[in-house]
mmCIF file of C-alpha atoms and ligand atoms in Angstrom:
data_model
loop_
_atom_site.group_PDB
_atom_site.id
_atom_site.type_symbol
_atom_site.label_atom_id
_atom_site.label_comp_id
_atom_site.label_asym_id
_atom_site.label_seq_id
_atom_site.Cartn_x
_atom_site.Cartn_y
_atom_site.Cartn_z
ATOM 1 C CA UNK A 1 -1.372 -54.989 32.710
ATOM 2 C CA UNK A 2 -2.231 -54.698 29.038
ATOM 3 C CA UNK A 3 -4.197 -57.591 27.601
ATOM 4 C CA UNK A 4 -4.495 -58.705 23.976
ATOM 5 C CA UNK A 5 -7.105 -56.620 22.172
ATOM 6 C CA UNK A 6 -9.071 -57.779 19.134
ATOM 7 C CA UNK A 7 -9.297 -55.280 16.277
ATOM 8 C CA UNK A 8 -11.732 -52.530 17.241
ATOM 9 C CA UNK A 9 -14.532 -53.604 14.904
ATOM 10 C CA UNK A 10 -14.645 -57.103 16.423
ATOM 11 C CA UNK A 11 -16.498 -55.723 19.430
ATOM 12 C CA UNK A 12 -19.167 -54.346 17.063
ATOM 13 C CA UNK A 13 -20.003 -57.686 15.435
ATOM 14 C CA UNK A 14 -23.688 -58.437 16.033
ATOM 15 C CA UNK A 15 -24.487 -61.892 17.407
ATOM 16 C CA UNK A 16 -26.043 -64.475 15.088
ATOM 17 C CA UNK A 17 -29.288 -65.733 16.624
ATOM 18 C CA UNK A 18 -29.693 -69.336 15.491
ATOM 19 C CA UNK A 19 -33.172 -70.854 15.223
ATOM 20 C CA UNK A 20 -34.020 -72.581 18.487
ATOM 21 C CA UNK A 21 -34.573 -76.337 18.522
ATOM 22 C CA UNK A 22 -37.943 -77.403 19.966
ATOM 23 C CA UNK A 23 -38.133 -78.694 23.535
ATOM 24 C CA UNK A 24 -39.122 -82.345 24.030
ATOM 25 C CA UNK A 25 -42.703 -82.596 25.268
ATOM 26 C CA UNK A 26 -44.742 -85.493 26.581
ATOM 27 C CA UNK A 27 -48.078 -84.183 25.347
ATOM 28 C CA UNK A 28 -47.303 -83.572 21.672
ATOM 29 C CA UNK A 29 -44.747 -83.956 18.887
ATOM 30 C CA UNK A 30 -42.769 -80.723 18.481
ATOM 31 C CA UNK A 31 -41.400 -79.248 15.250
ATOM 32 C CA UNK A 32 -38.555 -76.904 14.353
ATOM 33 C CA UNK A 33 -39.687 -74.204 11.937
ATOM 34 C CA UNK A 34 -36.999 -71.730 12.932
ATOM 35 C CA UNK A 35 -34.074 -72.297 10.530
ATOM 36 C CA UNK A 36 -35.577 -72.756 7.038
ATOM 37 C CA UNK A 37 -34.375 -76.333 7.036
ATOM 38 C CA UNK A 38 -35.741 -79.019 4.773
ATOM 39 C CA UNK A 39 -38.117 -81.362 6.627
ATOM 40 C CA UNK A 40 -37.157 -84.273 4.361
ATOM 41 C CA UNK A 41 -34.248 -86.593 5.158
ATOM 42 C CA UNK A 42 -31.225 -86.563 2.801
ATOM 43 C CA UNK A 43 -31.899 -87.540 -0.817
ATOM 44 C CA UNK A 44 -31.687 -91.219 -1.881
ATOM 45 C CA UNK A 45 -28.106 -92.472 -2.027
ATOM 46 C CA UNK A 46 -26.664 -89.544 -0.076
ATOM 47 C CA UNK A 47 -26.409 -91.225 3.331
ATOM 48 C CA UNK A 48 -24.800 -94.304 1.741
ATOM 49 C CA UNK A 49 -22.255 -92.189 -0.151
ATOM 50 C CA UNK A 50 -21.455 -90.187 2.983
ATOM 51 C CA UNK A 51 -21.088 -93.327 5.090
ATOM 52 C CA UNK A 52 -18.647 -94.783 2.601
ATOM 53 C CA UNK A 53 -16.561 -91.589 2.752
ATOM 54 C CA UNK A 54 -16.430 -91.557 6.547
ATOM 55 C CA UNK A 55 -13.990 -94.483 6.533
ATOM 56 C CA UNK A 56 -11.306 -92.254 4.978
ATOM 57 C CA UNK A 57 -11.459 -89.522 7.618
ATOM 58 C CA UNK A 58 -7.769 -89.981 8.432
ATOM 59 C CA UNK A 59 -7.069 -88.321 5.046
ATOM 60 C CA UNK A 60 -7.446 -84.648 4.174
ATOM 61 C CA UNK A 61 -10.237 -83.821 1.740
ATOM 62 C CA UNK A 62 -9.488 -82.927 -1.868
ATOM 63 C CA UNK A 63 -8.550 -79.282 -1.386
ATOM 64 C CA UNK A 64 -9.384 -78.510 -4.995
ATOM 65 C CA UNK A 65 -12.954 -79.826 -4.661
ATOM 66 C CA UNK A 66 -12.243 -81.388 -8.065
ATOM 67 C CA UNK A 67 -15.167 -83.779 -8.338
ATOM 68 C CA UNK A 68 -17.623 -81.306 -6.817
ATOM 69 C CA UNK A 69 -16.544 -78.525 -9.200
ATOM 70 C CA UNK A 70 -16.776 -80.911 -12.159
ATOM 71 C CA UNK A 71 -20.273 -82.002 -11.104
ATOM 72 C CA UNK A 72 -21.473 -78.438 -10.604
ATOM 73 C CA UNK A 73 -19.938 -77.206 -13.864
ATOM 74 C CA UNK A 74 -21.599 -80.034 -15.793
ATOM 75 C CA UNK A 75 -24.943 -79.558 -14.109
ATOM 76 C CA UNK A 76 -24.965 -75.750 -14.551
ATOM 77 C CA UNK A 77 -23.317 -75.646 -17.973
ATOM 78 C CA UNK A 78 -20.513 -73.324 -16.830
ATOM 79 C CA UNK A 79 -16.702 -73.586 -16.961
ATOM 80 C CA UNK A 80 -15.099 -75.265 -13.935
ATOM 81 C CA UNK A 81 -13.099 -72.063 -13.243
ATOM 82 C CA UNK A 82 -16.365 -70.199 -12.693
ATOM 83 C CA UNK A 83 -17.261 -72.200 -9.569
ATOM 84 C CA UNK A 84 -15.990 -71.707 -6.001
ATOM 85 C CA UNK A 85 -17.147 -73.710 -2.994
ATOM 86 C CA UNK A 86 -17.271 -72.833 0.675
ATOM 87 C CA UNK A 87 -18.455 -74.234 3.991
ATOM 88 C CA UNK A 88 -22.002 -73.113 3.331
ATOM 89 C CA UNK A 89 -22.742 -69.989 1.343
ATOM 90 C CA UNK A 90 -22.291 -68.119 4.630
ATOM 91 C CA UNK A 91 -18.569 -68.783 4.226
ATOM 92 C CA UNK A 92 -18.720 -67.386 0.700
ATOM 93 C CA UNK A 93 -20.097 -64.134 2.094
ATOM 94 C CA UNK A 94 -16.960 -63.854 4.249
ATOM 95 C CA UNK A 95 -14.786 -64.833 1.290
ATOM 96 C CA UNK A 96 -16.268 -62.222 -1.017
ATOM 97 C CA UNK A 97 -15.773 -59.471 1.567
ATOM 98 C CA UNK A 98 -12.236 -60.598 2.370
ATOM 99 C CA UNK A 99 -11.423 -60.626 -1.325
ATOM 100 C CA UNK A 100 -13.058 -57.344 -2.366
ATOM 101 C CA UNK A 101 -13.274 -54.976 0.626
ATOM 102 C CA UNK A 102 -10.649 -52.838 2.301
ATOM 103 C CA UNK A 103 -11.431 -51.522 5.790
ATOM 104 C CA UNK A 104 -14.050 -48.774 5.515
ATOM 105 C CA UNK A 105 -15.381 -49.897 2.143
ATOM 106 C CA UNK A 106 -19.151 -49.986 1.869
ATOM 107 C CA UNK A 107 -21.399 -52.972 1.292
ATOM 108 C CA UNK A 108 -24.964 -52.189 0.260
ATOM 109 C CA UNK A 109 -27.777 -54.590 1.030
ATOM 110 C CA UNK A 110 -31.484 -54.556 1.826
ATOM 111 C CA UNK A 111 -32.681 -54.604 5.418
ATOM 112 C CA UNK A 112 -34.112 -56.585 6.937
ATOM 113 C CA UNK A 113 -32.386 -59.377 5.079
ATOM 114 C CA UNK A 114 -30.125 -62.324 5.890
ATOM 115 C CA UNK A 115 -28.699 -61.791 9.362
ATOM 116 C CA UNK A 116 -25.256 -63.082 8.401
ATOM 117 C CA UNK A 117 -24.678 -60.001 6.184
ATOM 118 C CA UNK A 118 -24.036 -57.428 8.941
ATOM 119 C CA UNK A 119 -21.963 -59.974 10.889
ATOM 120 C CA UNK A 120 -19.731 -60.726 7.911
ATOM 121 C CA UNK A 121 -19.467 -57.089 6.834
ATOM 122 C CA UNK A 122 -18.457 -55.931 10.307
ATOM 123 C CA UNK A 123 -16.020 -58.850 10.649
ATOM 124 C CA UNK A 124 -14.341 -57.725 7.445
ATOM 125 C CA UNK A 125 -13.918 -54.198 8.804
ATOM 126 C CA UNK A 126 -16.223 -52.958 6.054
ATOM 127 C CA UNK A 127 -19.269 -50.726 6.530
ATOM 128 C CA UNK A 128 -22.880 -51.859 6.117
ATOM 129 C CA UNK A 129 -25.202 -49.615 4.133
ATOM 130 C CA UNK A 130 -28.648 -51.004 4.852
ATOM 131 C CA UNK A 131 -31.455 -49.973 2.512
ATOM 132 C CA UNK A 132 -34.947 -50.461 3.978
ATOM 133 C CA UNK A 133 -37.204 -52.962 2.256
ATOM 134 C CA UNK A 134 -40.432 -51.741 0.698
ATOM 135 C CA UNK A 135 -43.490 -52.176 2.957
ATOM 136 C CA UNK A 136 -44.424 -55.420 1.175
ATOM 137 C CA UNK A 137 -41.026 -56.998 1.946
ATOM 138 C CA UNK A 138 -39.570 -56.519 -1.546
ATOM 139 C CA UNK A 139 -36.114 -55.094 -2.185
ATOM 140 C CA UNK A 140 -36.126 -51.392 -3.044
ATOM 141 C CA UNK A 141 -33.652 -51.743 -5.895
ATOM 142 C CA UNK A 142 -33.945 -48.084 -6.923
ATOM 143 C CA UNK A 143 -32.946 -46.980 -3.438
ATOM 144 C CA UNK A 144 -30.159 -49.572 -3.386
ATOM 145 C CA UNK A 145 -28.754 -48.244 -6.667
ATOM 146 C CA UNK A 146 -28.963 -44.711 -5.245
ATOM 147 C CA UNK A 147 -27.070 -45.846 -2.116
ATOM 148 C CA UNK A 148 -23.965 -46.783 -4.118
ATOM 149 C CA UNK A 149 -21.075 -44.389 -3.492
ATOM 150 C CA UNK A 150 -17.370 -44.169 -4.352
ATOM 151 C CA UNK A 151 -16.707 -46.420 -1.374
ATOM 152 C CA UNK A 152 -19.123 -49.192 -2.432
ATOM 153 C CA UNK A 153 -17.382 -52.436 -3.338
ATOM 154 C CA UNK A 154 -20.141 -55.027 -3.040
ATOM 155 C CA UNK A 155 -23.944 -55.076 -3.253
ATOM 156 C CA UNK A 156 -25.882 -58.058 -1.955
ATOM 157 C CA UNK A 157 -29.246 -58.889 -3.517
ATOM 158 C CA UNK A 158 -31.039 -61.585 -1.525
ATOM 159 C CA UNK A 159 -33.706 -63.216 -3.695
ATOM 160 C CA UNK A 160 -35.994 -64.612 -2.380
ATOM 161 C CA UNK A 161 -35.334 -62.343 0.579
ATOM 162 C CA UNK A 162 -34.756 -64.025 3.936
ATOM 163 C CA UNK A 163 -36.780 -63.415 6.118
ATOM 164 C CA UNK A 164 -39.587 -61.638 4.245
ATOM 165 C CA UNK A 165 -40.021 -63.969 1.237
ATOM 166 C CA UNK A 166 -40.431 -61.939 -1.980
ATOM 167 C CA UNK A 167 -38.085 -62.304 -4.962
ATOM 168 C CA UNK A 168 -36.935 -59.679 -7.395
ATOM 169 C CA UNK A 169 -37.936 -60.199 -11.035
ATOM 170 C CA UNK A 170 -35.513 -60.504 -13.944
ATOM 171 C CA UNK A 171 -36.790 -57.190 -15.310
ATOM 172 C CA UNK A 172 -36.098 -55.463 -11.975
ATOM 173 C CA UNK A 173 -32.664 -57.073 -11.662
ATOM 174 C CA UNK A 174 -31.709 -56.109 -15.229
ATOM 175 C CA UNK A 175 -32.759 -52.494 -14.637
ATOM 176 C CA UNK A 176 -30.756 -52.470 -11.397
ATOM 177 C CA UNK A 177 -27.639 -53.964 -12.988
ATOM 178 C CA UNK A 178 -27.877 -51.282 -15.659
ATOM 179 C CA UNK A 179 -27.365 -48.660 -12.931
ATOM 180 C CA UNK A 180 -24.541 -50.333 -10.999
ATOM 181 C CA UNK A 181 -21.026 -49.232 -11.994
ATOM 182 C CA UNK A 182 -19.094 -52.109 -13.556
ATOM 183 C CA UNK A 183 -16.440 -52.089 -10.805
ATOM 184 C CA UNK A 184 -19.025 -52.819 -8.094
ATOM 185 C CA UNK A 185 -19.572 -56.520 -7.476
ATOM 186 C CA UNK A 186 -23.219 -57.585 -7.305
ATOM 187 C CA UNK A 187 -23.785 -60.785 -5.340
ATOM 188 C CA UNK A 188 -27.128 -62.439 -6.036
ATOM 189 C CA UNK A 189 -27.812 -64.671 -3.040
ATOM 190 C CA UNK A 190 -30.041 -67.425 -4.401
ATOM 191 C CA UNK A 191 -30.185 -69.668 -1.336
ATOM 192 C CA UNK A 192 -33.869 -70.438 -2.018
ATOM 193 C CA UNK A 193 -33.694 -70.478 -5.813
ATOM 194 C CA UNK A 194 -35.267 -73.926 -6.185
ATOM 195 C CA UNK A 195 -38.504 -72.815 -4.498
ATOM 196 C CA UNK A 196 -39.184 -69.836 -6.764
ATOM 197 C CA UNK A 197 -42.380 -70.078 -8.851
ATOM 198 C CA UNK A 198 -43.207 -66.759 -10.464
ATOM 199 C CA UNK A 199 -43.445 -65.115 -13.850
ATOM 200 C CA UNK A 200 -40.309 -63.224 -14.889
ATOM 201 C CA UNK A 201 -38.208 -65.195 -12.370
ATOM 202 C CA UNK A 202 -34.485 -64.435 -12.242
ATOM 203 C CA UNK A 203 -32.321 -66.676 -14.421
ATOM 204 C CA UNK A 204 -29.122 -66.415 -12.440
ATOM 205 C CA UNK A 205 -26.943 -68.268 -14.907
ATOM 206 C CA UNK A 206 -28.055 -66.115 -17.849
ATOM 207 C CA UNK A 207 -27.554 -63.012 -15.702
ATOM 208 C CA UNK A 208 -23.997 -63.821 -14.647
ATOM 209 C CA UNK A 209 -23.150 -64.742 -18.246
ATOM 210 C CA UNK A 210 -24.167 -61.254 -19.303
ATOM 211 C CA UNK A 211 -22.223 -59.334 -16.640
ATOM 212 C CA UNK A 212 -18.576 -59.295 -15.594
ATOM 213 C CA UNK A 213 -19.559 -58.045 -12.104
ATOM 214 C CA UNK A 214 -22.235 -60.571 -11.105
ATOM 215 C CA UNK A 215 -21.682 -63.448 -8.711
ATOM 216 C CA UNK A 216 -24.325 -66.022 -7.720
ATOM 217 C CA UNK A 217 -24.367 -67.673 -4.298
ATOM 218 C CA UNK A 218 -26.132 -71.001 -3.946
ATOM 219 C CA UNK A 219 -26.284 -73.647 -1.256
ATOM 220 C CA UNK A 220 -26.909 -77.306 -0.555
ATOM 221 C CA UNK A 221 -28.450 -76.356 2.801
ATOM 222 C CA UNK A 222 -32.038 -75.586 1.858
ATOM 223 C CA UNK A 223 -33.667 -77.444 -1.063
ATOM 224 C CA UNK A 224 -30.978 -80.159 -1.031
ATOM 225 C CA UNK A 225 -31.356 -80.759 2.691
ATOM 226 C CA UNK A 226 -27.643 -80.792 3.578
ATOM 227 C CA UNK A 227 -27.646 -77.916 6.088
ATOM 228 C CA UNK A 228 -25.640 -79.910 8.632
ATOM 229 C CA UNK A 229 -22.823 -80.631 6.166
ATOM 230 C CA UNK A 230 -22.081 -76.994 5.211
ATOM 231 C CA UNK A 231 -21.628 -76.788 1.457
ATOM 232 C CA UNK A 232 -22.356 -73.729 -0.658
ATOM 233 C CA UNK A 233 -20.945 -72.454 -3.913
ATOM 234 C CA UNK A 234 -20.544 -69.359 -6.005
ATOM 235 C CA UNK A 235 -20.856 -69.040 -9.771
ATOM 236 C CA UNK A 236 -19.036 -66.047 -11.238
ATOM 237 C CA UNK A 237 -16.634 -65.016 -13.991
ATOM 238 C CA UNK A 238 -13.200 -66.611 -13.487
ATOM 239 C CA UNK A 239 -11.474 -63.558 -11.910
ATOM 240 C CA UNK A 240 -14.172 -63.360 -9.212
ATOM 241 C CA UNK A 241 -14.460 -67.113 -8.618
ATOM 242 C CA UNK A 242 -10.658 -67.278 -8.518
ATOM 243 C CA UNK A 243 -10.531 -64.572 -5.846
ATOM 244 C CA UNK A 244 -13.112 -66.451 -3.781
ATOM 245 C CA UNK A 245 -11.056 -69.630 -4.062
ATOM 246 C CA UNK A 246 -7.850 -67.786 -3.170
ATOM 247 C CA UNK A 247 -9.163 -66.577 0.189
ATOM 248 C CA UNK A 248 -11.017 -69.774 1.094
ATOM 249 C CA UNK A 249 -10.117 -71.759 4.172
ATOM 250 C CA UNK A 250 -7.734 -74.490 2.963
ATOM 251 C CA UNK A 251 -9.488 -77.894 3.092
ATOM 252 C CA UNK A 252 -12.676 -76.103 4.212
ATOM 253 C CA UNK A 253 -15.298 -78.306 2.575
ATOM 254 C CA UNK A 254 -14.743 -81.636 4.263
ATOM 255 C CA UNK A 255 -14.462 -84.952 2.441
ATOM 256 C CA UNK A 256 -17.828 -86.330 3.549
ATOM 257 C CA UNK A 257 -19.584 -83.094 2.638
ATOM 258 C CA UNK A 258 -18.020 -83.100 -0.846
ATOM 259 C CA UNK A 259 -19.244 -86.644 -1.479
ATOM 260 C CA UNK A 260 -22.701 -85.882 -0.075
ATOM 261 C CA UNK A 261 -23.034 -82.785 -2.257
ATOM 262 C CA UNK A 262 -22.111 -84.739 -5.385
ATOM 263 C CA UNK A 263 -24.536 -87.535 -4.496
ATOM 264 C CA UNK A 264 -27.239 -84.904 -3.946
ATOM 265 C CA UNK A 265 -26.598 -83.438 -7.400
ATOM 266 C CA UNK A 266 -26.955 -86.945 -8.822
ATOM 267 C CA UNK A 267 -30.353 -87.310 -7.137
ATOM 268 C CA UNK A 268 -31.840 -84.369 -8.996
ATOM 269 C CA UNK A 269 -35.094 -86.076 -9.997
ATOM 270 C CA UNK A 270 -35.913 -86.869 -6.366
ATOM 271 C CA UNK A 271 -34.883 -83.343 -5.393
ATOM 272 C CA UNK A 272 -37.246 -81.708 -7.848
ATOM 273 C CA UNK A 273 -40.107 -83.908 -6.661
ATOM 274 C CA UNK A 274 -39.562 -82.895 -3.039
ATOM 275 C CA UNK A 275 -39.186 -79.256 -3.874
ATOM 276 C CA UNK A 276 -42.459 -79.419 -5.814
ATOM 277 C CA UNK A 277 -44.137 -80.983 -2.775
ATOM 278 C CA UNK A 278 -42.762 -78.267 -0.491
ATOM 279 C CA UNK A 279 -43.876 -75.557 -2.905
ATOM 280 C CA UNK A 280 -47.364 -77.085 -3.052
ATOM 281 C CA UNK A 281 -47.423 -77.173 0.743
ATOM 282 C CA UNK A 282 -46.219 -73.555 0.896
ATOM 283 C CA UNK A 283 -48.986 -72.488 -1.427
ATOM 284 C CA UNK A 284 -51.583 -74.474 0.547
ATOM 285 C CA UNK A 285 -50.461 -72.802 3.783
ATOM 286 C CA UNK A 286 -50.343 -69.381 2.117
ATOM 287 C CA UNK A 287 -53.949 -69.804 0.949
ATOM 288 C CA UNK A 288 -54.997 -71.001 4.417
ATOM 289 C CA UNK A 289 -53.354 -67.959 5.995
ATOM 290 C CA UNK A 290 -55.173 -65.638 3.604
ATOM 291 C CA UNK A 291 -58.406 -67.457 4.381
ATOM 292 C CA UNK A 292 -58.048 -66.707 8.093
ATOM 293 C CA UNK A 293 -57.285 -63.091 7.215
ATOM 294 C CA UNK A 294 -53.470 -62.909 7.259
ATOM 295 C CA UNK A 295 -51.762 -60.857 4.559
ATOM 296 C CA UNK A 296 -48.258 -62.341 4.521
ATOM 297 C CA UNK A 297 -45.764 -61.096 1.903
ATOM 298 C CA UNK A 298 -45.406 -63.154 -1.258
ATOM 299 C CA UNK A 299 -43.479 -66.272 -0.187
ATOM 300 C CA UNK A 300 -41.043 -67.437 -2.875
ATOM 301 C CA UNK A 301 -38.820 -69.383 -0.469
ATOM 302 C CA UNK A 302 -39.677 -72.150 2.008
ATOM 303 C CA UNK A 303 -40.838 -69.735 4.721
ATOM 304 C CA UNK A 304 -43.427 -67.129 5.639
ATOM 305 C CA UNK A 305 -42.999 -63.723 7.236
ATOM 306 C CA UNK A 306 -45.443 -62.401 9.817
ATOM 307 C CA UNK A 307 -44.980 -58.659 10.388
ATOM 308 C CA UNK A 308 -46.115 -58.659 14.016
ATOM 309 C CA UNK A 309 -44.309 -55.636 15.412
ATOM 310 C CA UNK A 310 -44.917 -55.433 19.144
ATOM 311 C CA UNK A 311 -46.750 -58.781 19.129
ATOM 312 C CA UNK A 312 -43.729 -60.714 17.855
ATOM 313 C CA UNK A 313 -42.748 -62.282 21.185
ATOM 314 C CA UNK A 314 -46.372 -63.106 21.972
ATOM 315 C CA UNK A 315 -46.810 -64.880 18.627
ATOM 316 C CA UNK A 316 -43.564 -66.828 19.087
ATOM 317 C CA UNK A 317 -44.718 -67.894 22.562
ATOM 318 C CA UNK A 318 -48.098 -69.005 21.203
ATOM 319 C CA UNK A 319 -46.273 -71.076 18.561
ATOM 320 C CA UNK A 320 -44.085 -72.584 21.306
ATOM 321 C CA UNK A 321 -47.235 -73.558 23.195
ATOM 322 C CA UNK A 322 -48.544 -75.236 20.048
ATOM 323 C CA UNK A 323 -45.294 -77.222 19.747
ATOM 324 C CA UNK A 324 -43.793 -75.334 16.820
ATOM 325 C CA UNK A 325 -40.656 -73.257 17.188
ATOM 326 C CA UNK A 326 -40.427 -70.203 14.929
ATOM 327 C CA UNK A 327 -37.771 -67.510 14.495
ATOM 328 C CA UNK A 328 -38.752 -64.214 16.131
ATOM 329 C CA UNK A 329 -37.024 -60.947 15.191
ATOM 330 C CA UNK A 330 -37.684 -58.815 18.270
ATOM 331 C CA UNK A 331 -40.166 -56.022 17.625
ATOM 332 C CA UNK A 332 -40.391 -56.799 13.897
ATOM 333 C CA UNK A 333 -41.935 -60.150 13.172
ATOM 334 C CA UNK A 334 -41.578 -63.907 12.936
ATOM 335 C CA UNK A 335 -40.186 -66.034 10.148
ATOM 336 C CA UNK A 336 -41.743 -69.483 9.945
ATOM 337 C CA UNK A 337 -40.378 -72.313 7.803
ATOM 338 C CA UNK A 338 -42.681 -74.526 5.745
ATOM 339 C CA UNK A 339 -42.307 -77.856 7.505
ATOM 340 C CA UNK A 340 -44.271 -81.027 8.088
ATOM 341 C CA UNK A 341 -48.003 -80.837 7.282
ATOM 342 C CA UNK A 342 -48.991 -81.197 10.936
ATOM 343 C CA UNK A 343 -46.630 -78.368 11.921
ATOM 344 C CA UNK A 344 -47.965 -76.116 9.181
ATOM 345 C CA UNK A 345 -51.550 -76.782 10.238
ATOM 346 C CA UNK A 346 -50.694 -75.742 13.779
ATOM 347 C CA UNK A 347 -49.140 -72.546 12.423
ATOM 348 C CA UNK A 348 -52.363 -71.654 10.623
ATOM 349 C CA UNK A 349 -54.318 -72.257 13.830
ATOM 350 C CA UNK A 350 -52.047 -69.968 15.841
ATOM 351 C CA UNK A 351 -51.997 -67.317 13.099
ATOM 352 C CA UNK A 352 -55.809 -67.293 12.992
ATOM 353 C CA UNK A 353 -55.824 -66.079 16.585
ATOM 354 C CA UNK A 354 -53.456 -63.186 15.745
ATOM 355 C CA UNK A 355 -55.190 -61.590 12.788
HETATM 356 C C1 LIG B 401 -29.670 -70.151 4.552
HETATM 357 C C2 LIG B 401 -29.132 -69.027 3.761
HETATM 358 C C3 LIG B 401 -27.863 -69.077 3.199
HETATM 359 C C4 LIG B 401 -27.018 -70.283 3.195
HETATM 360 O O1 LIG B 401 -26.555 -70.755 4.281
HETATM 361 P P1 LIG B 401 -25.474 -71.912 4.257
HETATM 362 O O2 LIG B 401 -26.102 -72.976 5.061
HETATM 363 O O3 LIG B 401 -24.286 -71.299 4.871
HETATM 364 O O4 LIG B 401 -25.230 -72.316 2.848
HETATM 365 C C5 LIG B 401 -27.413 -68.016 2.438
HETATM 366 N N1 LIG B 401 -28.170 -66.964 2.237
HETATM 367 C C6 LIG B 401 -29.408 -66.880 2.739
HETATM 368 C C7 LIG B 401 -30.225 -65.697 2.445
HETATM 369 C C8 LIG B 401 -29.909 -67.892 3.534
HETATM 370 O O5 LIG B 401 -31.132 -67.785 4.057
#
């Protein structure tokens, strides 16, 4: 008897491998360094605002995200119509592909990069064109520009790149945008924007203002510490932001998440302080890793990349033993989030044994 069949590409969707939580242990405190989460609790005032909103859960959320859009527009200095929210910026990846790709259209992105890209591209029935990273983990923007064809609809630029860590510079991005045809949409995924400390850093807002085909993706999951609430947003010219809104899941961003995101925006001073502390910790750990002889790629996000090749599983197991859970990419390497000081110190100890 015939059974219902999903569309043919559904069977090709790669599985998302989420970062494992650590196992409880009697002998030592364990830490999760596998999902690039923020080790700090929510910002001051956020839990209180969220708790107050919980009481109205019998009501639908504001489908128009009115207060959130107003807060973001004010904070970023952009028109309200240039903002579109989603349930995490992962949802925005799906939205952009739904809105801009027909089946068979090509999406160019660096590889290895964010693992949600191939999942979303395949789900959309589009075709991934993966351009290898340079050996130091940077995007090869020249090769990405050369990979654009008549079928290309979207290019994703992940900066800083998850999982390797380096960012592109403004000069590199400008040169790249100069080569991309104006009908190809360039998504700049800035999930780790707040952690970037480098000369010639990308100014996303200035970049999108200068280009009709540039869309920024940002998230409350990383620096803002709201990963569990699922709020991300795009900033783009009105026709693009409008298309993202049009294909969004109705009532997607829930009422508590909207309130928590707004309260997080209002706590900007505390946010910047924490981000500075995490960046200082990242740089301390980076120096310690170099001291024990590890050459990790330049880390502009809240994570480090260890190119371990065949020793990836062994390294991940050694981290497990030390009570820290990292994110292995089989046969390639491990991504390790900057977490609590104690966790980071254990990472350095394990890494020292693997030089
Ligand atoms: C974490 C991450 C995101 C955002 O995830 P959401 O929690 O869905 O907002 C987007 N892009 C990259 C590269 C990421 O690492």
